[in-house]
Amino acid sequence: MASHTASQRYLSTRGGSYDFSFEEVVLKGLAADGGLFIPEEIPVLPSDWATKWHNLSFEDLAYEIFSLYISPSEIPAADLKDIIRRSYATFRANDVTPTVTLDKDKNIHLLELFHGPTFAFKDVALQFLGNLFEYFLVRRNENKSGRDREHLTVVGATSGDTGSAAIYGLRGKKDVSVFIMFPHGKVSPIQEAQMTTVLDANVHNLAVDGTFDDCQDFVKALFADPEMNKTHKLAAVNSINWARILAQITYYFYSYFNLIRQQSFLPASKVRFVVPTGNFGDILAGYFAKRMGLPAEKLVIATNENDILHRFWESGRYEKHTVYGAAAEGGFAEDGVKAHESGVKETLSPAMDILVSSNFERLLWFLAYEVYSTSADAVSQRRAQAGDHVKNWLNDLKAKGGFSVDKQILAAAQEDFSSYRVSDEETIESIKQTYAAPSSKGYVLDPHTAIGVAAALRSAEVSGPPSTHHISLATAHPAKFSSAVEQALPDDKAYFVEKVLPEEFKGLEDKPRRVSHVKKSDGWQGVRKVVIAEVEAELQAADKAGR
Ligand SMILES: *Cc1c(COP(=O)(O)O)cnc(C)c1O
C-alpha cells in the first residue's frame, strides 16, 4: 500500500480523472465528471504512531496527519505547520477539541467540536480551508501586482452553519472574496447575525427573498455560466471539498488519545464513534481515520428523520424520500446540489436536513473497490471498475430516485458502520435527560448533538460497558439552536442565559450589519450583477491602497 513519502495524488470517484494534485483538488472542489475527489491511496500510519503521536498537541497531530495527504513538494513542512497554527489559534479551547465524559457508568464521552469562531464543528475545517485558499492564491500571485493578481471568488448558499463558518474562515483573506446567499428571514436570528455582522471588505452577504432552494439554484447557475467563469475564478466551500474531510480526521485521533489517557480505558477497551450525520462529511473523516489504522470498533451513524443513510444500512437500498411530498429531484440541503423542498423534512436539527448525502459517494467508491476486485487485479483496473460502479449507482439515483447494492456491498458497509434514526421527540427527550441526569447534571446539548447522544445510548445497549466506550461528536453549541433547547427545557431560561449563553452572542444581534438584498425575481443574472459589481469595488479599493 501507500508510502507517505511518495507524492499523494487524487482521483475522481466517477473514474473520469486521475492524478490531481492537492492544490487542484482544493481549488476545484468537484471533478469535471461530476465525481468527488479522493486520495489515490489511503495512507497507512507509521508503525510507531501509537507511541509517537500519543502526547501530541492538536496542532502537531494535525500536521502529522495532513502531511500523509499533502506532499511536501506541494506545501513545505514549515508552511503547512504555519497554516495549521493560524487555523486553530482562533479556537477558544486550548486543546481545540476537548473530550468530556458525559456518563461514567455507561462510558459515554462527548467530543466537543464547537469551540471555534462560529460555535459549530464546521469551523475545524473551514478555518483551515480559508487559510489554504489564501496560501495558494498568494503563492500564485508572488510576482504579480494590481489586476494581474489571480482573484478567487467563493460563492455559496446556506441555511445556516456552512455560511457563517465559511465567512469566518475567509474574512480578511488576501485575493479572495466570499459571497454567501441565504433565504431572508429563514435562517435563525443568531446565524443571520453571525454572518451579517462581519464587516470585512471581502465578505458579501446576500439576503434572497426566496427559499434555500432558490439560493442553491443561483449558485448552480453562476457556476454554470460561461460569462462568469471567463471573468471570475469561482470556488466552492461546501462539504464535498476534500480539504474539509481531511481537516476533520484530526479530532478522531485526538479524542482517541484523550480517552486512552483516562484511567477507565483499558488496553482491551473498544471505541465507537457516534456522529450526527447529514451530508456524511464528518463521519467520512472517521472512516478515513479507521482505514488509516485508528482502532475504532464501529462508526455509528445518527440521523434525524431525513434518514436515507439509516435506510441504506437497514436494507442496502439508497433512495430519496418521497413521503413528505411529490417525487423529489436533486441533492442535498446545506451543500452542493438542489434539494427539492418537498422531499426534505424540516426537523429540530436543520443542519442534518438532507435528501441525499453528498459525501456518501466517496464511501461507495471504496466499497466497490474492496468488494468487486482483489489485490490480484491491476490497480488501474480496480480503480476503473470502482469508478464505473459509482457512476452507474449515481446515474440510477438521478434517473430513478434510488439504487440497490449487492449483499456483499451492504455487508462491507455494515462491517465499519452501524446506524440509528432519532426523531424530534427523542431529540427533545435526549436534551432533557442529559440535563437532568446525575452524571451530566446541567449539561445542555444542542439538538444535533442530542441525536448523537440518543444513538450512543442505544448503541451502548448492544455493545456497552465495561469493554466499549462511546465517543459522541458534539457538533454545535446549544446557544446556536436555542429554540429547540427552550422547547426541551422551558423552565430553565435563566440558567441558559447565565450559564450557557456565550459572551460572544450577547448583543450580537444589535451590532452593525452589512448585507445586500437580492430579489428572487431579478434571477441569477441579478445576483451575477451584484457579485461582479462588489468584486470590482473591492479590487478598486485594493488598487487605491496600492496592493
Ligand atoms: C453540518 C452539521 C452536521 C452534519 O454534518 P455532515 O458532515 O453534513 O454529516 C451536524 N451538526 C451540525 C451542527 C452541523 O452544522
PDB file of C-alpha atoms in Angstrom, residues 334-514:
ATOM      1  CA  GLU A 334     -26.813  22.594   3.074  1.00  0.00           C
ATOM      2  CA  ASP A 335     -24.331  21.873   0.304  1.00  0.00           C
ATOM      3  CA  GLY A 336     -23.980  21.357  -3.383  1.00  0.00           C
ATOM      4  CA  VAL A 337     -26.938  20.318  -5.456  1.00  0.00           C
ATOM      5  CA  LYS A 338     -30.513  21.380  -5.012  1.00  0.00           C
ATOM      6  CA  ALA A 339     -32.722  19.652  -2.506  1.00  0.00           C
ATOM      7  CA  HIS A 340     -36.328  19.532  -3.557  1.00  0.00           C
ATOM      8  CA  GLU A 341     -38.147  21.019  -0.621  1.00  0.00           C
ATOM      9  CA  SER A 342     -40.983  18.552  -0.602  1.00  0.00           C
ATOM     10  CA  GLY A 343     -38.605  15.632  -0.088  1.00  0.00           C
ATOM     11  CA  VAL A 344     -36.825  17.089   2.913  1.00  0.00           C
ATOM     12  CA  LYS A 345     -38.470  17.079   6.298  1.00  0.00           C
ATOM     13  CA  GLU A 346     -37.846  20.091   8.497  1.00  0.00           C
ATOM     14  CA  THR A 347     -36.611  18.903  11.865  1.00  0.00           C
ATOM     15  CA  LEU A 348     -35.172  20.359  15.058  1.00  0.00           C
ATOM     16  CA  SER A 349     -31.698  19.567  13.682  1.00  0.00           C
ATOM     17  CA  PRO A 350     -31.733  21.626  10.468  1.00  0.00           C
ATOM     18  CA  ALA A 351     -28.037  21.122   9.612  1.00  0.00           C
ATOM     19  CA  MET A 352     -28.885  17.451   9.041  1.00  0.00           C
ATOM     20  CA  ASP A 353     -31.995  18.027   6.927  1.00  0.00           C
ATOM     21  CA  ILE A 354     -30.878  16.439   3.689  1.00  0.00           C
ATOM     22  CA  LEU A 355     -32.432  14.475   0.886  1.00  0.00           C
ATOM     23  CA  VAL A 356     -29.264  12.642  -0.124  1.00  0.00           C
ATOM     24  CA  SER A 357     -25.825  12.663   1.487  1.00  0.00           C
ATOM     25  CA  SER A 358     -23.275  14.104  -0.899  1.00  0.00           C
ATOM     26  CA  ASN A 359     -20.170  12.518   0.603  1.00  0.00           C
ATOM     27  CA  PHE A 360     -21.676   9.025   0.638  1.00  0.00           C
ATOM     28  CA  GLU A 361     -20.392   8.710  -2.933  1.00  0.00           C
ATOM     29  CA  ARG A 362     -16.861   8.593  -1.564  1.00  0.00           C
ATOM     30  CA  LEU A 363     -17.638   5.613   0.654  1.00  0.00           C
ATOM     31  CA  LEU A 364     -19.353   3.847  -2.255  1.00  0.00           C
ATOM     32  CA  TRP A 365     -16.137   4.046  -4.247  1.00  0.00           C
ATOM     33  CA  PHE A 366     -14.114   2.323  -1.530  1.00  0.00           C
ATOM     34  CA  LEU A 367     -16.793  -0.329  -1.033  1.00  0.00           C
ATOM     35  CA  ALA A 368     -16.837  -1.126  -4.766  1.00  0.00           C
ATOM     36  CA  TYR A 369     -13.043  -1.165  -4.870  1.00  0.00           C
ATOM     37  CA  GLU A 370     -12.812  -3.643  -1.998  1.00  0.00           C
ATOM     38  CA  VAL A 371     -15.733  -5.881  -2.896  1.00  0.00           C
ATOM     39  CA  TYR A 372     -15.557  -6.147  -6.684  1.00  0.00           C
ATOM     40  CA  SER A 373     -11.853  -6.621  -7.143  1.00  0.00           C
ATOM     41  CA  THR A 374      -8.928  -8.216  -5.381  1.00  0.00           C
ATOM     42  CA  SER A 375      -5.323  -7.306  -4.953  1.00  0.00           C
ATOM     43  CA  ALA A 376      -4.548  -9.750  -7.774  1.00  0.00           C
ATOM     44  CA  ASP A 377      -6.054  -7.252 -10.222  1.00  0.00           C
ATOM     45  CA  ALA A 378      -4.042  -4.359 -11.547  1.00  0.00           C
ATOM     46  CA  VAL A 379      -4.602  -1.210  -9.506  1.00  0.00           C
ATOM     47  CA  SER A 380      -5.589   0.837 -12.538  1.00  0.00           C
ATOM     48  CA  GLN A 381      -8.204  -1.758 -13.440  1.00  0.00           C
ATOM     49  CA  ARG A 382      -9.542  -1.879  -9.879  1.00  0.00           C
ATOM     50  CA  ARG A 383      -9.890   1.890  -9.838  1.00  0.00           C
ATOM     51  CA  ALA A 384     -11.629   1.968 -13.215  1.00  0.00           C
ATOM     52  CA  GLN A 385     -14.098  -0.703 -12.099  1.00  0.00           C
ATOM     53  CA  ALA A 386     -14.892   1.119  -8.867  1.00  0.00           C
ATOM     54  CA  GLY A 387     -15.454   4.313 -10.844  1.00  0.00           C
ATOM     55  CA  ASP A 388     -17.861   2.517 -13.203  1.00  0.00           C
ATOM     56  CA  HIS A 389     -19.899   1.133 -10.333  1.00  0.00           C
ATOM     57  CA  VAL A 390     -20.160   4.528  -8.667  1.00  0.00           C
ATOM     58  CA  LYS A 391     -21.149   6.172 -11.937  1.00  0.00           C
ATOM     59  CA  ASN A 392     -23.930   3.625 -12.506  1.00  0.00           C
ATOM     60  CA  TRP A 393     -25.272   3.951  -8.966  1.00  0.00           C
ATOM     61  CA  LEU A 394     -25.309   7.718  -9.143  1.00  0.00           C
ATOM     62  CA  ASN A 395     -26.961   7.657 -12.559  1.00  0.00           C
ATOM     63  CA  ASP A 396     -29.735   5.474 -11.148  1.00  0.00           C
ATOM     64  CA  LEU A 397     -30.115   7.833  -8.202  1.00  0.00           C
ATOM     65  CA  LYS A 398     -30.618  10.688 -10.620  1.00  0.00           C
ATOM     66  CA  ALA A 399     -32.799   8.899 -13.155  1.00  0.00           C
ATOM     67  CA  LYS A 400     -34.821   6.580 -10.913  1.00  0.00           C
ATOM     68  CA  GLY A 401     -34.556   8.179  -7.486  1.00  0.00           C
ATOM     69  CA  GLY A 402     -32.549   5.340  -5.968  1.00  0.00           C
ATOM     70  CA  PHE A 403     -30.481   2.201  -6.350  1.00  0.00           C
ATOM     71  CA  SER A 404     -29.837  -1.078  -4.536  1.00  0.00           C
ATOM     72  CA  VAL A 405     -26.444  -2.597  -3.831  1.00  0.00           C
ATOM     73  CA  ASP A 406     -25.398  -6.251  -3.662  1.00  0.00           C
ATOM     74  CA  LYS A 407     -25.397  -8.115  -0.381  1.00  0.00           C
ATOM     75  CA  GLN A 408     -21.606  -8.087  -0.247  1.00  0.00           C
ATOM     76  CA  ILE A 409     -21.512  -4.297  -0.542  1.00  0.00           C
ATOM     77  CA  LEU A 410     -24.029  -3.899   2.260  1.00  0.00           C
ATOM     78  CA  ALA A 411     -22.129  -6.404   4.400  1.00  0.00           C
ATOM     79  CA  ALA A 412     -18.912  -4.462   3.849  1.00  0.00           C
ATOM     80  CA  ALA A 413     -20.677  -1.227   4.817  1.00  0.00           C
ATOM     81  CA  GLN A 414     -22.077  -2.855   7.963  1.00  0.00           C
ATOM     82  CA  GLU A 415     -18.644  -4.040   8.941  1.00  0.00           C
ATOM     83  CA  ASP A 416     -17.466  -0.499   9.641  1.00  0.00           C
ATOM     84  CA  PHE A 417     -20.745   1.308  10.379  1.00  0.00           C
ATOM     85  CA  SER A 418     -23.996   0.880  12.243  1.00  0.00           C
ATOM     86  CA  SER A 419     -26.863   3.356  12.230  1.00  0.00           C
ATOM     87  CA  TYR A 420     -29.744   4.776  14.246  1.00  0.00           C
ATOM     88  CA  ARG A 421     -32.546   7.182  13.404  1.00  0.00           C
ATOM     89  CA  VAL A 422     -33.680   9.667  16.036  1.00  0.00           C
ATOM     90  CA  SER A 423     -36.988  11.551  15.887  1.00  0.00           C
ATOM     91  CA  ASP A 424     -37.671  15.123  17.024  1.00  0.00           C
ATOM     92  CA  GLU A 425     -39.442  13.805  20.132  1.00  0.00           C
ATOM     93  CA  GLU A 426     -36.417  11.685  21.009  1.00  0.00           C
ATOM     94  CA  THR A 427     -34.161  14.675  20.357  1.00  0.00           C
ATOM     95  CA  ILE A 428     -36.074  16.740  22.910  1.00  0.00           C
ATOM     96  CA  GLU A 429     -36.056  13.811  25.327  1.00  0.00           C
ATOM     97  CA  SER A 430     -32.296  13.428  24.902  1.00  0.00           C
ATOM     98  CA  ILE A 431     -31.702  17.109  25.781  1.00  0.00           C
ATOM     99  CA  LYS A 432     -33.984  16.782  28.825  1.00  0.00           C
ATOM    100  CA  GLN A 433     -32.477  13.561  30.117  1.00  0.00           C
ATOM    101  CA  THR A 434     -28.889  14.675  29.766  1.00  0.00           C
ATOM    102  CA  TYR A 435     -29.670  17.928  31.553  1.00  0.00           C
ATOM    103  CA  ALA A 436     -31.329  16.088  34.428  1.00  0.00           C
ATOM    104  CA  ALA A 437     -29.074  13.020  34.718  1.00  0.00           C
ATOM    105  CA  PRO A 438     -26.960  12.938  37.893  1.00  0.00           C
ATOM    106  CA  SER A 439     -23.814  12.089  35.886  1.00  0.00           C
ATOM    107  CA  SER A 440     -24.108  15.023  33.472  1.00  0.00           C
ATOM    108  CA  LYS A 441     -26.180  17.399  35.558  1.00  0.00           C
ATOM    109  CA  GLY A 442     -26.760  20.734  33.871  1.00  0.00           C
ATOM    110  CA  TYR A 443     -25.051  19.836  30.594  1.00  0.00           C
ATOM    111  CA  VAL A 444     -27.092  21.311  27.749  1.00  0.00           C
ATOM    112  CA  LEU A 445     -26.933  19.553  24.383  1.00  0.00           C
ATOM    113  CA  ASP A 446     -27.705  21.207  21.084  1.00  0.00           C
ATOM    114  CA  PRO A 447     -30.321  19.273  19.057  1.00  0.00           C
ATOM    115  CA  HIS A 448     -27.742  17.789  16.626  1.00  0.00           C
ATOM    116  CA  THR A 449     -25.530  16.599  19.456  1.00  0.00           C
ATOM    117  CA  ALA A 450     -28.634  15.276  21.217  1.00  0.00           C
ATOM    118  CA  ILE A 451     -29.264  12.972  18.259  1.00  0.00           C
ATOM    119  CA  GLY A 452     -25.756  11.565  18.638  1.00  0.00           C
ATOM    120  CA  VAL A 453     -26.210  11.037  22.375  1.00  0.00           C
ATOM    121  CA  ALA A 454     -29.548   9.253  21.841  1.00  0.00           C
ATOM    122  CA  ALA A 455     -27.854   6.965  19.307  1.00  0.00           C
ATOM    123  CA  ALA A 456     -24.879   6.401  21.627  1.00  0.00           C
ATOM    124  CA  LEU A 457     -27.196   5.238  24.412  1.00  0.00           C
ATOM    125  CA  ARG A 458     -28.853   2.765  22.064  1.00  0.00           C
ATOM    126  CA  SER A 459     -25.535   1.533  20.759  1.00  0.00           C
ATOM    127  CA  ALA A 460     -24.291   1.109  24.328  1.00  0.00           C
ATOM    128  CA  GLU A 461     -27.134  -1.319  24.952  1.00  0.00           C
ATOM    129  CA  VAL A 462     -25.774  -3.526  22.179  1.00  0.00           C
ATOM    130  CA  SER A 463     -22.111  -3.097  22.991  1.00  0.00           C
ATOM    131  CA  GLY A 464     -21.536  -1.247  26.194  1.00  0.00           C
ATOM    132  CA  PRO A 465     -19.527  -1.082  29.367  1.00  0.00           C
ATOM    133  CA  PRO A 466     -17.214  -2.220  30.635  1.00  0.00           C
ATOM    134  CA  SER A 467     -15.489  -3.084  27.371  1.00  0.00           C
ATOM    135  CA  THR A 468     -16.838  -0.456  24.990  1.00  0.00           C
ATOM    136  CA  HIS A 469     -16.533   3.316  25.166  1.00  0.00           C
ATOM    137  CA  HIS A 470     -18.626   5.641  23.018  1.00  0.00           C
ATOM    138  CA  ILE A 471     -17.316   8.988  21.835  1.00  0.00           C
ATOM    139  CA  SER A 472     -20.243  11.030  20.572  1.00  0.00           C
ATOM    140  CA  LEU A 473     -19.420  14.081  18.473  1.00  0.00           C
ATOM    141  CA  ALA A 474     -20.848  17.370  19.792  1.00  0.00           C
ATOM    142  CA  THR A 475     -21.300  19.333  16.574  1.00  0.00           C
ATOM    143  CA  ALA A 476     -22.774  22.617  17.765  1.00  0.00           C
ATOM    144  CA  HIS A 477     -23.083  24.819  20.816  1.00  0.00           C
ATOM    145  CA  PRO A 478     -26.626  24.779  22.253  1.00  0.00           C
ATOM    146  CA  ALA A 479     -26.917  28.570  22.036  1.00  0.00           C
ATOM    147  CA  LYS A 480     -26.837  28.279  18.249  1.00  0.00           C
ATOM    148  CA  PHE A 481     -30.066  26.307  18.269  1.00  0.00           C
ATOM    149  CA  SER A 482     -31.730  27.814  21.304  1.00  0.00           C
ATOM    150  CA  SER A 483     -35.324  27.355  20.185  1.00  0.00           C
ATOM    151  CA  ALA A 484     -35.003  23.558  20.343  1.00  0.00           C
ATOM    152  CA  VAL A 485     -33.293  23.879  23.709  1.00  0.00           C
ATOM    153  CA  GLU A 486     -36.091  26.119  25.000  1.00  0.00           C
ATOM    154  CA  GLN A 487     -38.606  23.565  23.828  1.00  0.00           C
ATOM    155  CA  ALA A 488     -36.804  20.890  25.835  1.00  0.00           C
ATOM    156  CA  LEU A 489     -36.038  22.985  28.925  1.00  0.00           C
ATOM    157  CA  PRO A 490     -38.805  25.609  29.082  1.00  0.00           C
ATOM    158  CA  ASP A 491     -38.331  26.291  32.783  1.00  0.00           C
ATOM    159  CA  ASP A 492     -34.593  26.849  32.677  1.00  0.00           C
ATOM    160  CA  LYS A 493     -34.261  30.011  30.647  1.00  0.00           C
ATOM    161  CA  ALA A 494     -32.431  31.875  33.381  1.00  0.00           C
ATOM    162  CA  TYR A 495     -29.930  29.035  33.748  1.00  0.00           C
ATOM    163  CA  PHE A 496     -29.407  29.076  29.985  1.00  0.00           C
ATOM    164  CA  VAL A 497     -28.734  32.803  29.841  1.00  0.00           C
ATOM    165  CA  GLU A 498     -26.424  32.740  32.861  1.00  0.00           C
ATOM    166  CA  LYS A 499     -24.527  29.508  32.417  1.00  0.00           C
ATOM    167  CA  VAL A 500     -24.764  28.507  28.767  1.00  0.00           C
ATOM    168  CA  LEU A 501     -25.097  31.542  26.524  1.00  0.00           C
ATOM    169  CA  PRO A 502     -21.614  32.595  25.353  1.00  0.00           C
ATOM    170  CA  GLU A 503     -20.456  36.173  25.891  1.00  0.00           C
ATOM    171  CA  GLU A 504     -19.911  36.423  22.127  1.00  0.00           C
ATOM    172  CA  PHE A 505     -23.631  36.031  21.485  1.00  0.00           C
ATOM    173  CA  LYS A 506     -24.699  38.766  23.886  1.00  0.00           C
ATOM    174  CA  GLY A 507     -25.573  41.886  21.940  1.00  0.00           C
ATOM    175  CA  LEU A 508     -24.574  40.295  18.648  1.00  0.00           C
ATOM    176  CA  GLU A 509     -27.972  40.967  17.134  1.00  0.00           C
ATOM    177  CA  ASP A 510     -27.602  44.705  17.780  1.00  0.00           C
ATOM    178  CA  LYS A 511     -24.228  45.130  16.092  1.00  0.00           C
ATOM    179  CA  PRO A 512     -23.917  46.936  12.737  1.00  0.00           C
ATOM    180  CA  ARG A 513     -24.575  44.724   9.734  1.00  0.00           C
ATOM    181  CA  ARG A 514     -23.750  44.712   6.059  1.00  0.00           C
TER     182      ARG A 514
END
